Short mmCIF file of C-alpha atoms in Angstrom, two decimals:
data_model
loop_
_atom_site.label_atom_id
_atom_site.label_comp_id
_atom_site.label_asym_id
_atom_site.label_seq_id
_atom_site.Cartn_x
_atom_site.Cartn_y
_atom_site.Cartn_z
CA MET A 1 -2.51 -8.78 5.80
CA ILE A 2 -1.92 -5.10 5.47
CA LYS A 3 -4.40 -2.35 4.98
CA ILE A 4 -3.87 0.15 2.08
CA TYR A 5 -5.92 3.26 1.55
CA GLY A 6 -5.99 6.35 -0.72
CA LYS A 7 -6.45 6.72 -4.35
CA ASN A 8 -2.99 6.42 -5.42
CA CYS A 9 -1.98 3.48 -3.09
CA VAL A 10 -4.93 1.44 -4.23
CA TYR A 11 -4.32 2.37 -7.91
CA GLU A 12 -0.70 1.31 -7.89
CA ALA A 13 -1.40 -1.87 -6.09
CA ILE A 14 -3.99 -2.86 -8.72
CA LYS A 15 -1.72 -1.86 -11.56
CA ALA A 16 1.09 -3.89 -10.03
CA LYS A 17 -1.30 -6.95 -9.94
CA SER A 18 -0.73 -7.21 -6.12
CA PRO A 19 -2.43 -9.87 -4.17
CA ILE A 20 -5.59 -7.82 -3.06
CA GLU A 21 -7.99 -9.84 -0.93
CA LYS A 22 -10.52 -7.21 -0.50
CA LEU A 23 -11.29 -4.02 -2.19
CA TYR A 24 -13.80 -1.46 -1.11
CA VAL A 25 -14.84 1.74 -3.08
CA LEU A 26 -16.87 4.69 -2.29
CA ASP A 27 -19.91 4.35 -4.73
CA GLU A 28 -19.73 8.08 -5.91
CA GLU A 29 -15.93 7.69 -6.58
CA TYR A 30 -16.27 4.53 -8.50
CA TYR A 31 -18.87 6.28 -11.03
CA LYS A 32 -16.74 9.53 -11.10
CA GLU A 33 -13.26 8.05 -11.69
CA HIS A 34 -13.45 6.49 -15.23
CA SER A 35 -9.86 5.36 -15.54
CA LEU A 36 -9.64 3.84 -12.23
CA ARG A 37 -13.11 2.21 -12.67
CA ASN A 38 -11.94 0.61 -15.88
CA LEU A 39 -8.71 -0.61 -14.22
CA ILE A 40 -10.89 -2.07 -11.38
CA ASP A 41 -13.24 -3.78 -13.60
CA LYS A 42 -10.46 -5.24 -15.92
CA SER A 43 -8.54 -6.53 -12.89
CA GLY A 44 -10.92 -9.20 -11.91
CA ILE A 45 -10.57 -8.24 -8.29
CA SER A 46 -13.80 -8.78 -6.28
CA PHE A 47 -14.84 -5.47 -4.81
CA SER A 48 -17.67 -3.79 -2.88
CA LEU A 49 -19.35 -0.37 -3.47
CA ILE A 50 -20.04 1.16 -0.11
CA ASN A 51 -21.32 4.51 1.14
CA LYS A 52 -19.31 7.14 2.97
CA LYS A 53 -20.42 5.91 6.43
CA THR A 54 -19.30 2.40 5.83
CA ILE A 55 -16.01 3.23 4.30
CA ASP A 56 -15.34 5.74 7.27
CA LYS A 57 -16.04 3.06 9.65
CA LEU A 58 -13.75 0.64 7.72
CA CYS A 59 -10.93 3.01 7.37
CA PRO A 60 -10.88 6.13 9.53
CA ASN A 61 -7.77 7.54 7.86
CA THR A 62 -7.68 9.81 4.77
CA HIS A 63 -9.00 7.02 2.26
CA GLN A 64 -10.14 9.25 -0.59
CA GLY A 65 -12.86 6.74 -1.22
CA TYR A 66 -10.53 3.71 -1.64
CA TYR A 67 -9.51 0.95 0.96
CA ALA A 68 -8.16 -2.35 0.39
CA GLU A 69 -6.51 -5.37 2.33
CA ARG A 70 -3.82 -7.02 0.47
CA ASN A 71 -1.35 -9.82 1.42
CA ASP A 72 1.84 -8.70 3.29
CA TYR A 73 4.50 -7.18 1.20
CA LYS A 74 7.23 -9.49 0.17
CA ILE A 75 10.25 -8.80 2.52
CA TYR A 76 13.73 -10.24 1.49
CA ASN A 77 16.67 -11.55 3.68
CA GLU A 78 20.43 -11.81 3.38
CA ASN A 79 20.02 -14.99 1.61
CA ASP A 80 18.51 -13.24 -1.36
CA LEU A 81 21.34 -10.64 -1.69
CA GLU A 82 23.22 -12.47 -4.57
CA SER A 83 19.87 -12.31 -6.72
CA PHE A 84 20.16 -8.45 -6.54
CA ILE A 85 23.80 -7.97 -7.12
CA LYS A 86 24.10 -10.01 -10.37
CA ASN A 87 23.45 -6.76 -12.31
CA GLN A 88 25.38 -4.48 -9.71
CA GLY A 89 22.25 -2.56 -9.12
CA ARG A 90 22.17 0.43 -6.77
CA ILE A 91 21.52 -0.36 -3.16
CA LEU A 92 20.23 2.07 -0.46
CA ILE A 93 21.11 1.12 3.30
CA LEU A 94 19.17 2.80 5.93
CA ASP A 95 20.79 3.02 9.33
CA GLY A 96 18.37 3.66 12.03
CA ILE A 97 15.37 5.01 10.27
CA GLN A 98 12.62 4.37 12.65
CA ASP A 99 9.90 6.84 11.60
CA PRO A 100 7.35 5.05 9.37
CA HIS A 101 6.64 8.37 7.64
CA ASN A 102 10.37 8.81 6.71
CA LEU A 103 10.60 5.23 5.39
CA GLY A 104 7.53 5.60 3.15
CA ALA A 105 8.88 8.92 1.85
CA ILE A 106 12.48 7.32 1.19
CA ILE A 107 10.56 4.40 -0.71
CA ARG A 108 8.96 7.00 -2.92
CA SER A 109 12.23 8.60 -3.78
CA VAL A 110 13.88 5.17 -4.28
CA ASP A 111 11.11 4.29 -6.83
CA ALA A 112 11.41 7.64 -8.50
CA PHE A 113 15.14 7.62 -8.99
CA GLY A 114 15.87 3.93 -9.90
CA PHE A 115 17.61 2.34 -6.81
CA ASP A 116 17.19 -1.43 -6.83
CA LEU A 117 16.97 -2.44 -3.15
CA ILE A 118 16.60 -0.93 0.32
CA ILE A 119 18.48 -2.70 3.07
CA LEU A 120 17.44 -2.20 6.81
CA PRO A 121 18.63 -3.74 10.11
CA LYS A 122 16.01 -5.76 11.81
CA ASN A 123 16.60 -3.79 15.02
CA ARG A 124 16.08 -0.05 15.26
CA SER A 125 14.24 0.07 12.03
CA ALA A 126 10.59 1.05 11.04
CA SER A 127 8.51 -1.94 9.95
CA VAL A 128 6.68 -2.05 6.79
CA ASN A 129 3.13 -1.24 7.91
CA GLU A 130 0.17 0.69 6.62
CA THR A 131 1.49 4.09 7.34
CA VAL A 132 4.76 3.23 5.26
CA ALA A 133 2.64 2.07 2.50
CA HIS A 134 0.41 5.23 2.66
CA THR A 135 3.19 7.59 2.73
CA SER A 136 4.85 5.98 -0.21
CA THR A 137 1.75 6.66 -2.16
CA GLY A 138 2.07 3.36 -3.92
CA ALA A 139 5.63 3.32 -4.51
CA ILE A 140 6.01 0.31 -2.24
CA GLU A 141 4.53 -1.77 -4.74
CA TYR A 142 7.63 -1.59 -6.91
CA VAL A 143 10.50 -1.43 -4.49
CA ASN A 144 12.37 -4.37 -3.10
CA ILE A 145 13.01 -4.14 0.76
CA MET A 146 15.37 -6.48 2.73
CA TYR A 147 15.95 -6.71 6.53
CA VAL A 148 19.22 -8.12 7.81
CA ASN A 149 20.85 -8.92 11.20
CA SER A 150 23.93 -6.83 10.77
CA LEU A 151 24.57 -3.79 8.43
CA PRO A 152 28.41 -4.06 9.01
CA ASN A 153 28.18 -7.62 7.93
CA ILE A 154 26.26 -6.72 4.81
CA CYS A 155 28.66 -3.83 3.95
CA ASN A 156 31.78 -6.15 4.19
CA LYS A 157 29.96 -8.74 2.00
CA LEU A 158 29.04 -6.11 -0.50
CA LYS A 159 32.61 -4.82 -0.55
CA LYS A 160 33.93 -8.27 -1.39
CA LEU A 161 31.34 -8.30 -4.33
CA GLY A 162 32.65 -5.14 -5.87
CA TYR A 163 30.47 -2.59 -4.27
CA TRP A 164 31.73 0.69 -2.98
CA ILE A 165 30.16 2.06 0.27
CA VAL A 166 29.08 5.70 0.48
CA SER A 167 28.00 7.09 3.87
CA THR A 168 26.53 10.39 4.19
CA ASP A 169 28.16 12.49 6.90
CA ALA A 170 27.99 16.21 8.08
CA LYS A 171 31.82 16.13 8.05
CA GLY A 172 32.06 14.41 4.67
CA ASP A 173 34.87 15.41 2.29
CA VAL A 174 33.32 14.56 -1.05
CA LYS A 175 30.30 15.75 -3.06
CA ALA A 176 28.24 13.54 -5.14
CA ASP A 177 29.61 14.61 -8.54
CA GLY A 178 33.08 13.68 -7.21
CA ILE A 179 31.92 10.06 -7.28
CA ASP A 180 31.94 8.03 -10.42
CA LYS A 181 28.37 7.00 -11.21
CA ASP A 182 29.46 4.11 -13.13
CA LEU A 183 30.65 2.57 -9.85
CA SER A 184 28.61 -0.28 -8.09
CA LEU A 185 27.19 1.76 -5.20
CA ALA A 186 25.68 1.16 -1.88
CA LEU A 187 24.63 4.47 -0.19
CA ILE A 188 23.98 4.68 3.54
CA ILE A 189 21.67 7.23 4.94
CA GLY A 190 21.66 7.50 8.69
CA SER A 191 19.14 8.69 11.31
CA GLU A 192 18.32 12.48 11.94
CA GLY A 193 19.39 12.10 15.62
CA PHE A 194 22.65 10.02 15.35
CA GLY A 195 23.50 10.00 11.56
CA VAL A 196 25.43 6.95 10.15
CA SER A 197 27.00 4.79 13.00
CA LYS A 198 30.85 5.11 13.43
CA THR A 199 31.32 1.52 12.59
CA LEU A 200 29.55 1.96 9.01
CA LEU A 201 31.57 5.17 8.64
CA ASN A 202 34.85 3.36 9.13
CA LEU A 203 33.67 0.73 6.50
CA SER A 204 32.82 3.42 3.96
CA ASP A 205 34.90 4.20 0.87
CA PHE A 206 33.43 7.74 0.57
CA HIS A 207 31.98 10.14 3.14
CA LEU A 208 29.42 12.18 1.30
CA MET A 209 28.43 15.71 2.13
CA ILE A 210 25.36 17.79 1.10
CA PRO A 211 26.49 21.29 0.48
CA MET A 212 24.07 23.71 2.46
CA VAL A 213 24.17 27.53 2.65
CA GLY A 214 21.29 28.01 5.05
CA HIS A 215 21.30 28.62 9.03
CA VAL A 216 20.09 25.07 9.96
CA ASN A 217 22.96 22.40 9.12
CA SER A 218 20.74 19.31 9.07
CA LEU A 219 17.88 17.86 7.05
CA ASN A 220 15.01 15.37 7.45
CA ALA A 221 16.33 11.83 6.65
CA SER A 222 13.97 11.28 3.92
CA VAL A 223 14.85 14.76 2.23
CA SER A 224 18.51 13.93 2.46
CA ALA A 225 17.80 10.56 0.96
CA GLY A 226 15.77 12.17 -2.04
CA ILE A 227 18.58 14.77 -2.72
CA ILE A 228 21.41 12.27 -2.64
CA ILE A 229 19.84 9.49 -4.70
CA GLU A 230 18.82 11.67 -7.34
CA LYS A 231 22.32 12.76 -7.93
CA PHE A 232 23.06 9.11 -8.73
CA LEU A 233 20.26 8.80 -11.17
CA ARG A 234 21.23 6.70 -14.21
CA LEU A 235 19.62 8.27 -17.29
#
């Protein structure tokens, strides 16, 4: 069971027909927000109208009057990989992203710009928790997430299946517009502190740079991910 809170998070979970077990709504919000009230009423989900004191006790975070408990998100593993590559969809690989706020923000960008799957290693990665869900503002309801034992093994498997591996690198020698958007791409984003590992860089077909003109030569990992995956948006 995982807690979700905030108007957008709860709204998207209901809209996506996610398995919500319990739903609590601040009474004044229910009567004020007509569109969300209609969605709740049509969903058939059992819910309780409660006062501010009660919802604050249930959820001390910034809930905006909406709090729910839903079944855990479906997490895929390496055995599910082939089901995602049949259509040669876009894949985002996260190497060492341990901050749940960064992961949530990246999930939001992945949904916005049409990537099909996020792959993370089981070790040295943020887990999918309520902070990740809240930071994603509901985008997590639509994004596929996979945890694997070894990123190098996954990259080798993807290469054999026709994928081109693109790593972000401060010393990269190619810009996003220098890569054919029609290729089957797996993009790797590294951590802020260490970047993409040397092993993964050596496996990569492209080393991608983000041109910058400011005085600080690094970006937050979620910002980097948003900038780069937007460049590969398929319209």
